[in-house]
């Protein structure tokens, strides 16, 4: 078991009606000047925007709307930094999905620095201070509500980079599963795939302990069971709630304390796909997952496949190891196909024209030669070609 040093300062307030019950008192702990960040309008359609404005009566409110999926440095981060600096914002309230919250984290850090905001986001200069963040998360997917990272895209360079600082952990996250009733099926499914992949990135690693295996296998089984329930009954609160609990823990590290780091290879590959083509993150991950598994399966890695296949899919442990591994790869592919996720790059509008360019970009920027299952440029290109 590897050493760990773990602290999460975020207060989670989870359940039906928690925003109405506690948003006012939580926001009282911060100053008067509030920046509300949000996306393209979903929070208005579900009545959440109106609810928040009512609950913040008496505050001086500023707004940054229009944050896009795969949030963009320009204009969203830059515009948010400008608003915060010009108006001496005390607290940022992020209302929406992971993209809104990720963008908010970048704003919160960059607004407290005199450095170029891009240097803060790329961590060339350290984040020494950040504006406190409160969020109401409306999409069960990224786990951004319980982690200290954000992923920001810069369109002109095709970069999609992770920004981390302990100072941008949300102070308080409100998680009401009812807000996810309105999610389009596509986003619900992408969120499930994102979370399953977060867990797999932590499961497929070198050093690991039995307790974490059981925790992660249980979470994936819960996600698989509950997504089938909500596909038939989108307003099933218990299923939505269990999914949101699993996704909230996804990127926080808590699933794998004591495990060694895998290098998160599938995320490294997917971030290039969504950086170059602006596709939905969870869909990109679902497409990459079985191809990455197939590519890295060998005598050194097979133990993880056997454990995963028997633990998650109930594959007969008495079968030969190779057969279990191959059945596990087929099972994850079939599950995504069954629930309706596109499973080829062609289906999300990506052809072979930029495969080599993306493989090079990933190889240069992501350090996957040091991953648990090392990947070089040729490996990455082969995985991407297999996804076509
Ligand atoms: O923009 P609006 O109108 O709000 O609509 C959004 C958006 O179109 C919509 N939506 C959100 N909540 C809704 C809703 N529609 C109806 N009802 C609701 N309750 O869903 C669409 C997608 O939203 P987005 O925030 O982009 O999705 P998600 O939460 O999956 O975030 C994806 C981003 O997070 C990054 C991804 O790379 C991607 O950029 N990630 C962040 C991580 C982190 N911070 O730890 C880790 C992840 O691995 C991931 O990389
Ligand atoms: Zn992810």
Short mmCIF file of C-alpha atoms and ligand atoms in Angstrom, two decimals:
data_model
loop_
_atom_site.label_atom_id
_atom_site.label_comp_id
_atom_site.label_asym_id
_atom_site.label_seq_id
_atom_site.Cartn_x
_atom_site.Cartn_y
_atom_site.Cartn_z
CA UNK A 1 0.00 0.00 0.00
CA UNK A 2 1.43 3.39 -0.95
CA UNK A 3 1.57 6.37 1.41
CA UNK A 4 -1.06 9.05 1.06
CA UNK A 5 -1.70 12.58 2.26
CA UNK A 6 -5.39 13.34 1.89
CA UNK A 7 -7.55 16.31 2.80
CA UNK A 8 -10.76 17.57 1.25
CA UNK A 9 -11.99 20.85 2.68
CA UNK A 10 -15.26 20.82 0.70
CA UNK A 11 -18.54 20.68 2.59
CA UNK A 12 -21.03 18.51 0.70
CA UNK A 13 -24.71 19.32 1.17
CA UNK A 14 -26.60 16.53 -0.54
CA UNK A 15 -30.25 15.77 -1.16
CA UNK A 16 -33.68 16.90 -2.21
CA UNK A 17 -34.44 20.55 -1.39
CA UNK A 18 -31.04 21.43 0.08
CA UNK A 19 -30.62 24.61 -1.96
CA UNK A 20 -33.87 26.08 -0.70
CA UNK A 21 -33.03 24.99 2.82
CA UNK A 22 -29.42 26.12 3.13
CA UNK A 23 -28.16 28.35 0.30
CA UNK A 24 -29.02 31.61 2.15
CA UNK A 25 -27.25 30.65 5.35
CA UNK A 26 -24.21 29.30 3.50
CA UNK A 27 -23.86 32.45 1.39
CA UNK A 28 -24.14 34.62 4.52
CA UNK A 29 -20.68 33.37 5.52
CA UNK A 30 -19.13 35.16 2.55
CA UNK A 31 -19.27 38.81 1.50
CA UNK A 32 -21.91 40.80 -0.27
CA UNK A 33 -20.55 40.81 -3.81
CA UNK A 34 -21.43 37.56 -5.56
CA UNK A 35 -20.51 36.48 -9.10
CA UNK A 36 -22.91 33.85 -10.44
CA UNK A 37 -21.40 31.74 -13.22
CA UNK A 38 -23.55 29.56 -15.47
CA UNK A 39 -23.82 27.94 -18.89
CA UNK A 40 -26.08 28.22 -21.88
CA UNK A 41 -29.48 28.35 -20.25
CA UNK A 42 -30.35 24.98 -18.71
CA UNK A 43 -30.55 26.54 -15.23
CA UNK A 44 -33.14 29.02 -16.50
CA UNK A 45 -35.21 26.28 -18.10
CA UNK A 46 -35.40 24.29 -14.85
CA UNK A 47 -36.20 27.30 -12.66
CA UNK A 48 -32.94 27.12 -10.74
CA UNK A 49 -31.70 30.55 -11.87
CA UNK A 50 -34.87 32.21 -10.59
CA UNK A 51 -34.63 30.28 -7.31
CA UNK A 52 -31.01 31.33 -6.77
CA UNK A 53 -31.71 35.00 -7.51
CA UNK A 54 -34.58 34.91 -5.00
CA UNK A 55 -32.44 33.26 -2.34
CA UNK A 56 -29.64 35.81 -2.83
CA UNK A 57 -31.89 38.81 -2.27
CA UNK A 58 -29.90 41.64 -0.73
CA UNK A 59 -26.60 40.60 -2.31
CA UNK A 60 -24.82 42.60 -4.98
CA UNK A 61 -25.04 40.20 -7.92
CA UNK A 62 -22.83 40.02 -11.00
CA UNK A 63 -23.25 37.39 -13.70
CA UNK A 64 -21.08 35.44 -16.13
CA UNK A 65 -23.43 33.48 -18.42
CA UNK A 66 -22.67 31.42 -21.51
CA UNK A 67 -19.88 29.16 -20.24
CA UNK A 68 -19.69 26.43 -22.85
CA UNK A 69 -19.09 22.69 -22.47
CA UNK A 70 -15.31 22.16 -22.62
CA UNK A 71 -15.01 25.67 -21.13
CA UNK A 72 -12.92 28.12 -23.05
CA UNK A 73 -10.13 30.26 -21.67
CA UNK A 74 -11.14 32.95 -24.12
CA UNK A 75 -13.65 34.43 -23.54
CA UNK A 76 -15.05 32.79 -20.39
CA UNK A 77 -12.07 32.65 -18.02
CA UNK A 78 -10.79 36.06 -19.14
CA UNK A 79 -14.20 37.66 -18.80
CA UNK A 80 -14.71 36.17 -15.33
CA UNK A 81 -11.31 37.41 -14.16
CA UNK A 82 -12.16 40.88 -15.44
CA UNK A 83 -15.50 40.96 -13.59
CA UNK A 84 -13.89 39.75 -10.35
CA UNK A 85 -11.05 42.26 -10.47
CA UNK A 86 -13.20 45.24 -11.43
CA UNK A 87 -15.86 44.54 -8.81
CA UNK A 88 -13.88 43.08 -5.95
CA UNK A 89 -15.99 39.92 -5.90
CA UNK A 90 -16.20 38.14 -2.52
CA UNK A 91 -17.51 34.74 -3.58
CA UNK A 92 -18.32 32.94 -6.83
CA UNK A 93 -21.48 30.84 -7.04
CA UNK A 94 -21.17 28.29 -9.85
CA UNK A 95 -24.55 26.98 -11.03
CA UNK A 96 -24.43 24.24 -13.65
CA UNK A 97 -22.37 21.30 -14.81
CA UNK A 98 -18.69 20.50 -14.53
CA UNK A 99 -17.74 22.93 -17.29
CA UNK A 100 -19.19 25.88 -15.40
CA UNK A 101 -17.47 24.80 -12.20
CA UNK A 102 -14.12 24.14 -13.90
CA UNK A 103 -14.21 27.57 -15.49
CA UNK A 104 -15.12 29.05 -12.12
CA UNK A 105 -12.08 27.43 -10.51
CA UNK A 106 -9.77 28.98 -13.11
CA UNK A 107 -11.40 32.37 -12.60
CA UNK A 108 -11.16 32.08 -8.80
CA UNK A 109 -7.40 31.44 -8.97
CA UNK A 110 -6.47 33.80 -11.80
CA UNK A 111 -8.48 36.71 -10.40
CA UNK A 112 -6.27 36.79 -7.29
CA UNK A 113 -3.05 37.04 -9.28
CA UNK A 114 -1.33 39.85 -11.16
CA UNK A 115 0.16 37.30 -13.55
CA UNK A 116 -1.22 36.53 -17.00
CA UNK A 117 -4.30 34.33 -16.38
CA UNK A 118 -2.98 31.74 -18.84
CA UNK A 119 0.17 31.37 -16.74
CA UNK A 120 -2.02 30.69 -13.70
CA UNK A 121 -4.17 28.14 -15.55
CA UNK A 122 -1.10 26.35 -16.92
CA UNK A 123 0.43 26.51 -13.43
CA UNK A 124 3.53 28.31 -14.68
CA UNK A 125 2.90 30.65 -11.77
CA UNK A 126 1.57 29.20 -8.53
CA UNK A 127 -1.90 29.95 -7.21
CA UNK A 128 -1.35 31.64 -3.87
CA UNK A 129 -4.88 32.80 -3.22
CA UNK A 130 -8.34 32.17 -4.68
CA UNK A 131 -11.82 33.62 -4.35
CA UNK A 132 -14.04 31.18 -2.38
CA UNK A 133 -16.31 29.01 -4.53
CA UNK A 134 -19.77 27.72 -3.70
CA UNK A 135 -21.43 25.54 -6.32
CA UNK A 136 -24.77 24.04 -7.20
CA UNK A 137 -23.82 21.15 -9.46
CA UNK A 138 -26.51 20.08 -11.93
CA UNK A 139 -24.83 17.21 -13.79
CA UNK A 140 -23.65 13.94 -12.28
CA UNK A 141 -20.36 13.34 -14.08
CA UNK A 142 -17.07 15.05 -13.40
CA UNK A 143 -16.84 15.10 -9.61
CA UNK A 144 -15.57 18.67 -9.94
CA UNK A 145 -17.78 19.50 -6.95
CA UNK A 146 -15.43 17.49 -4.73
CA UNK A 147 -12.01 18.01 -6.29
CA UNK A 148 -9.40 20.69 -6.76
CA UNK A 149 -9.06 20.55 -10.54
CA UNK A 150 -10.58 22.11 -13.61
CA UNK A 151 -10.06 21.46 -17.30
CA UNK A 152 -9.77 24.48 -19.59
CA UNK A 153 -9.62 24.60 -23.41
CA UNK A 154 -7.72 27.07 -25.51
CA UNK A 155 -9.20 26.84 -28.97
CA UNK A 156 -6.40 28.45 -30.96
CA UNK A 157 -3.81 25.87 -29.81
CA UNK A 158 -6.15 22.83 -29.43
CA UNK A 159 -5.01 22.65 -25.82
CA UNK A 160 -7.23 21.17 -23.17
CA UNK A 161 -5.35 21.36 -19.91
CA UNK A 162 -5.96 20.49 -16.29
CA UNK A 163 -5.50 23.23 -13.71
CA UNK A 164 -5.04 22.16 -10.09
CA UNK A 165 -4.78 24.04 -6.83
CA UNK A 166 -5.81 23.03 -3.32
CA UNK A 167 -7.15 26.58 -3.05
CA UNK A 168 -9.90 25.98 -5.61
CA UNK A 169 -11.61 23.09 -3.87
CA UNK A 170 -15.19 24.38 -3.62
CA UNK A 171 -15.90 25.60 -0.11
CA UNK A 172 -19.42 24.20 -0.30
CA UNK A 173 -21.09 22.00 -2.94
CA UNK A 174 -24.85 21.67 -3.14
CA UNK A 175 -25.89 18.40 -4.80
CA UNK A 176 -29.60 17.97 -5.35
CA UNK A 177 -30.27 14.96 -7.62
CA UNK A 178 -33.65 16.45 -8.60
CA UNK A 179 -31.84 18.98 -10.79
CA UNK A 180 -30.56 16.11 -12.92
CA UNK A 181 -34.11 15.00 -13.90
CA UNK A 182 -33.95 17.48 -16.80
CA UNK A 183 -30.69 16.20 -18.28
CA UNK A 184 -30.82 15.11 -21.92
CA UNK A 185 -30.20 11.35 -22.22
CA UNK A 186 -26.93 12.07 -24.01
CA UNK A 187 -25.56 14.03 -21.03
CA UNK A 188 -26.84 11.50 -18.50
CA UNK A 189 -25.03 8.71 -20.34
CA UNK A 190 -21.87 10.73 -20.89
CA UNK A 191 -21.81 11.43 -17.15
CA UNK A 192 -22.06 7.73 -16.35
CA UNK A 193 -19.22 6.92 -18.77
CA UNK A 194 -17.10 9.73 -17.33
CA UNK A 195 -17.49 8.40 -13.81
CA UNK A 196 -16.94 4.75 -14.75
CA UNK A 197 -13.77 5.87 -16.47
CA UNK A 198 -12.62 7.91 -13.45
CA UNK A 199 -12.94 4.73 -11.44
CA UNK A 200 -11.17 2.59 -14.02
CA UNK A 201 -8.27 5.05 -14.19
CA UNK A 202 -7.83 4.37 -10.47
CA UNK A 203 -8.50 0.63 -10.65
CA UNK A 204 -6.07 -0.22 -13.46
CA UNK A 205 -2.85 0.59 -11.64
CA UNK A 206 0.21 -1.11 -10.19
CA UNK A 207 -0.15 -1.21 -6.43
CA UNK A 208 -3.67 -1.71 -5.18
CA UNK A 209 -5.55 -2.92 -2.14
CA UNK A 210 -8.55 -5.19 -1.80
CA UNK A 211 -10.62 -2.59 0.01
CA UNK A 212 -10.32 -0.15 -2.89
CA UNK A 213 -11.13 -2.87 -5.42
CA UNK A 214 -14.36 -3.64 -3.59
CA UNK A 215 -15.24 0.06 -3.24
CA UNK A 216 -14.69 0.73 -6.95
CA UNK A 217 -16.35 -2.45 -8.19
CA UNK A 218 -19.37 -1.60 -6.04
CA UNK A 219 -19.54 1.93 -7.44
CA UNK A 220 -19.39 0.74 -11.07
CA UNK A 221 -22.06 -1.89 -10.42
CA UNK A 222 -24.26 0.77 -8.82
CA UNK A 223 -23.79 3.08 -11.83
CA UNK A 224 -24.61 0.30 -14.28
CA UNK A 225 -27.71 -0.76 -12.39
CA UNK A 226 -29.03 2.75 -11.76
CA UNK A 227 -28.49 4.06 -15.28
CA UNK A 228 -30.69 1.24 -16.58
CA UNK A 229 -33.36 2.35 -14.10
CA UNK A 230 -33.30 6.01 -15.12
CA UNK A 231 -33.31 5.22 -18.82
CA UNK A 232 -36.79 3.80 -18.19
CA UNK A 233 -37.77 6.24 -15.44
CA UNK A 234 -35.76 9.52 -15.69
CA UNK A 235 -37.33 10.95 -12.54
CA UNK A 236 -36.41 8.07 -10.27
CA UNK A 237 -34.94 9.98 -7.33
CA UNK A 238 -33.20 7.07 -5.59
CA UNK A 239 -31.39 6.01 -8.77
CA UNK A 240 -30.40 9.59 -9.64
CA UNK A 241 -29.17 10.11 -6.07
CA UNK A 242 -27.03 6.99 -5.98
CA UNK A 243 -25.50 7.94 -9.33
CA UNK A 244 -24.71 11.44 -8.07
CA UNK A 245 -23.05 10.07 -4.94
CA UNK A 246 -20.80 7.81 -7.05
CA UNK A 247 -19.89 10.60 -9.47
CA UNK A 248 -19.17 13.10 -6.70
CA UNK A 249 -16.45 10.84 -5.32
CA UNK A 250 -15.03 10.14 -8.79
CA UNK A 251 -12.09 12.53 -9.12
CA UNK A 252 -11.39 13.20 -5.49
CA UNK A 253 -8.95 10.33 -5.01
CA UNK A 254 -10.98 8.78 -2.22
CA UNK A 255 -11.74 5.68 -4.30
CA UNK A 256 -8.06 4.79 -4.40
CA UNK A 257 -6.21 6.06 -1.32
CA UNK A 258 -3.26 3.69 -0.93
CA UNK A 259 -3.19 2.70 -4.62
CA UNK A 260 -0.39 3.83 -6.91
CA UNK A 261 -1.16 6.34 -9.66
CA UNK A 262 -1.95 5.00 -13.12
CA UNK A 263 -1.17 8.19 -15.03
CA UNK A 264 -4.83 8.50 -16.15
CA UNK A 265 -4.04 7.48 -19.77
CA UNK A 266 -7.60 7.37 -21.11
CA UNK A 267 -8.24 10.91 -19.91
CA UNK A 268 -5.00 12.07 -21.48
CA UNK A 269 -6.13 10.64 -24.82
CA UNK A 270 -9.69 11.91 -24.54
CA UNK A 271 -8.66 15.44 -23.65
CA UNK A 272 -6.97 15.67 -27.05
CA UNK A 273 -10.16 14.44 -28.76
CA UNK A 274 -12.32 17.05 -27.02
CA UNK A 275 -9.56 19.67 -27.35
CA UNK A 276 -9.34 19.18 -31.13
CA UNK A 277 -12.97 18.39 -31.90
CA UNK A 278 -15.02 19.79 -28.97
CA UNK A 279 -16.79 16.45 -28.46
CA UNK A 280 -18.54 15.43 -25.22
CA UNK A 281 -15.91 14.22 -22.74
CA UNK A 282 -17.78 11.14 -21.47
CA UNK A 283 -18.54 9.93 -24.99
CA UNK A 284 -14.88 10.24 -25.95
CA UNK A 285 -13.91 8.22 -22.88
CA UNK A 286 -16.42 5.45 -23.61
CA UNK A 287 -14.99 5.11 -27.12
CA UNK A 288 -11.37 5.03 -25.94
CA UNK A 289 -11.87 2.67 -22.98
CA UNK A 290 -12.20 -0.78 -24.63
CA UNK A 291 -9.52 0.07 -27.21
CA UNK A 292 -7.07 1.17 -24.52
CA UNK A 293 -7.83 -2.02 -22.58
CA UNK A 294 -7.21 -4.18 -25.62
CA UNK A 295 -3.94 -2.39 -26.36
CA UNK A 296 -2.42 -2.66 -22.88
CA UNK A 297 -3.49 -6.23 -22.11
CA UNK A 298 -0.36 -8.30 -21.54
CA UNK A 299 1.18 -10.61 -18.93
CA UNK A 300 2.06 -7.67 -16.67
CA UNK A 301 -1.40 -6.13 -16.68
CA UNK A 302 -3.66 -9.18 -16.89
CA UNK A 303 -4.24 -9.47 -13.14
CA UNK A 304 -6.22 -6.18 -13.17
CA UNK A 305 -8.40 -7.41 -16.04
CA UNK A 306 -9.18 -10.65 -14.23
CA UNK A 307 -10.08 -8.83 -11.04
CA UNK A 308 -12.21 -6.28 -12.94
CA UNK A 309 -13.95 -8.88 -15.06
CA UNK A 310 -14.86 -11.15 -12.17
CA UNK A 311 -15.59 -8.33 -9.70
CA UNK A 312 -17.68 -6.06 -11.93
CA UNK A 313 -19.19 -8.38 -14.53
CA UNK A 314 -19.31 -11.63 -12.58
CA UNK A 315 -17.25 -13.51 -15.20
CA UNK A 316 -16.49 -17.09 -14.15
CA UNK A 317 -13.14 -16.97 -12.27
CA UNK A 318 -12.34 -20.56 -13.25
CA UNK A 319 -11.92 -19.58 -16.94
CA UNK A 320 -8.42 -19.04 -18.33
CA UNK A 321 -7.12 -15.57 -17.45
CA UNK A 322 -6.88 -14.42 -21.05
CA UNK A 323 -10.48 -15.40 -21.70
CA UNK A 324 -11.67 -13.49 -18.61
CA UNK A 325 -9.76 -10.40 -19.77
CA UNK A 326 -11.21 -10.55 -23.27
CA UNK A 327 -14.71 -11.07 -21.90
CA UNK A 328 -14.22 -8.03 -19.61
CA UNK A 329 -13.26 -5.83 -22.58
CA UNK A 330 -16.27 -7.07 -24.54
CA UNK A 331 -18.55 -6.54 -21.52
CA UNK A 332 -17.69 -2.87 -21.06
CA UNK A 333 -18.11 -2.28 -24.80
CA UNK A 334 -21.45 -4.08 -24.86
CA UNK A 335 -22.70 -2.17 -21.81
CA UNK A 336 -22.01 1.21 -23.43
CA UNK A 337 -23.55 0.04 -26.68
CA UNK A 338 -26.64 -1.25 -24.86
CA UNK A 339 -27.30 2.03 -23.05
CA UNK A 340 -26.86 4.00 -26.28
CA UNK A 341 -23.45 5.68 -26.23
CA UNK A 342 -21.80 6.18 -29.63
CA UNK A 343 -18.87 3.78 -29.72
CA UNK A 344 -16.81 4.94 -32.71
CA UNK A 345 -15.06 8.22 -33.48
CA UNK A 346 -16.94 8.34 -36.78
CA UNK A 347 -20.22 8.63 -34.87
CA UNK A 348 -19.00 11.76 -33.06
CA UNK A 349 -17.68 13.36 -36.26
CA UNK A 350 -14.00 12.46 -36.09
CA UNK A 351 -12.16 10.95 -39.07
CA UNK A 352 -8.58 9.78 -39.48
CA UNK A 353 -7.19 13.07 -40.80
CA UNK A 354 -5.66 14.32 -37.52
CA UNK A 355 -4.87 11.06 -35.72
CA UNK A 356 -1.10 11.43 -36.05
CA UNK A 357 -1.21 15.07 -35.01
CA UNK A 358 -3.27 14.23 -31.91
CA UNK A 359 -1.04 11.27 -31.04
CA UNK A 360 1.99 13.54 -31.23
CA UNK A 361 0.30 16.22 -29.11
CA UNK A 362 -0.61 13.63 -26.45
CA UNK A 363 2.83 12.00 -26.48
CA UNK A 364 4.57 15.37 -26.06
CA UNK A 365 2.26 16.83 -23.43
CA UNK A 366 0.90 14.01 -21.29
CA UNK A 367 3.90 11.99 -20.15
CA UNK A 368 2.21 8.65 -20.83
CA UNK A 369 5.56 6.90 -21.21
CA UNK A 370 5.55 6.98 -17.39
CA UNK A 371 2.02 5.60 -17.02
CA UNK A 372 1.41 2.26 -15.31
CA UNK A 373 1.04 0.75 -18.78
CA UNK A 374 3.44 2.98 -20.74
CA UNK A 375 2.23 4.46 -24.02
CA UNK A 376 4.40 6.01 -26.73
CA UNK A 377 3.31 7.98 -29.75
CA UNK A 378 2.84 4.86 -31.89
CA UNK A 379 0.74 3.20 -29.20
CA UNK A 380 -1.49 6.26 -28.89
CA UNK A 381 -1.94 6.49 -32.66
CA UNK A 382 -2.83 2.76 -32.78
CA UNK A 383 -5.42 3.16 -30.01
CA UNK A 384 -6.96 6.17 -31.77
CA UNK A 385 -7.08 4.31 -35.12
CA UNK A 386 -8.81 1.41 -33.41
CA UNK A 387 -11.47 3.86 -32.21
CA UNK A 388 -12.38 4.99 -35.75
O1 LIG B 1 -24.73 25.03 -20.66
P1 LIG B 1 -26.02 24.59 -20.11
O2 LIG B 1 -27.19 25.23 -20.74
O3 LIG B 1 -26.05 24.65 -18.59
O4 LIG B 1 -26.21 23.04 -20.53
C1 LIG B 1 -25.33 22.00 -20.14
C2 LIG B 1 -24.40 21.57 -21.26
O5 LIG B 1 -24.96 21.81 -22.51
C3 LIG B 1 -26.14 20.75 -19.90
N1 LIG B 1 -26.68 20.63 -18.54
C4 LIG B 1 -25.99 20.68 -17.37
N2 LIG B 1 -26.84 20.45 -16.35
C5 LIG B 1 -28.08 20.26 -16.88
C6 LIG B 1 -27.96 20.39 -18.28
N3 LIG B 1 -29.04 20.26 -19.11
C7 LIG B 1 -30.22 20.01 -18.53
N4 LIG B 1 -30.38 19.84 -17.18
C8 LIG B 1 -29.34 19.96 -16.34
N5 LIG B 1 -29.51 19.75 -15.04
O6 LIG B 1 -25.23 19.68 -20.13
C9 LIG B 1 -24.28 20.08 -21.10
C10 LIG B 1 -22.90 19.61 -20.68
O7 LIG B 1 -22.49 20.29 -19.52
P2 LIG B 1 -20.97 20.19 -19.01
O8 LIG B 1 -20.87 21.03 -17.80
O9 LIG B 1 -20.06 20.47 -20.14
O10 LIG B 1 -20.83 18.64 -18.66
P3 LIG B 1 -19.95 17.91 -17.58
O11 LIG B 1 -20.43 18.16 -16.22
O12 LIG B 1 -19.88 16.53 -18.04
O13 LIG B 1 -18.51 18.61 -17.70
C11 LIG B 1 -17.62 18.26 -18.73
C12 LIG B 1 -16.32 19.03 -18.59
O14 LIG B 1 -15.64 18.67 -17.36
C13 LIG B 1 -14.31 18.26 -17.66
C14 LIG B 1 -14.46 17.67 -19.03
O15 LIG B 1 -13.22 17.51 -19.68
C15 LIG B 1 -15.35 18.67 -19.70
O16 LIG B 1 -14.63 19.81 -20.11
N6 LIG B 1 -13.82 17.38 -16.59
C16 LIG B 1 -13.61 17.91 -15.37
C17 LIG B 1 -13.08 17.18 -14.32
C18 LIG B 1 -12.82 17.75 -12.99
N7 LIG B 1 -13.02 19.00 -12.74
O17 LIG B 1 -12.41 17.06 -12.09
C19 LIG B 1 -12.70 15.79 -14.49
C20 LIG B 1 -13.28 15.15 -15.71
O18 LIG B 1 -12.49 14.03 -16.03
C21 LIG B 1 -13.40 16.03 -16.90
O19 LIG B 1 -12.20 16.09 -17.65
ZN1 LIG B 2 -13.46 12.58 -16.81
#
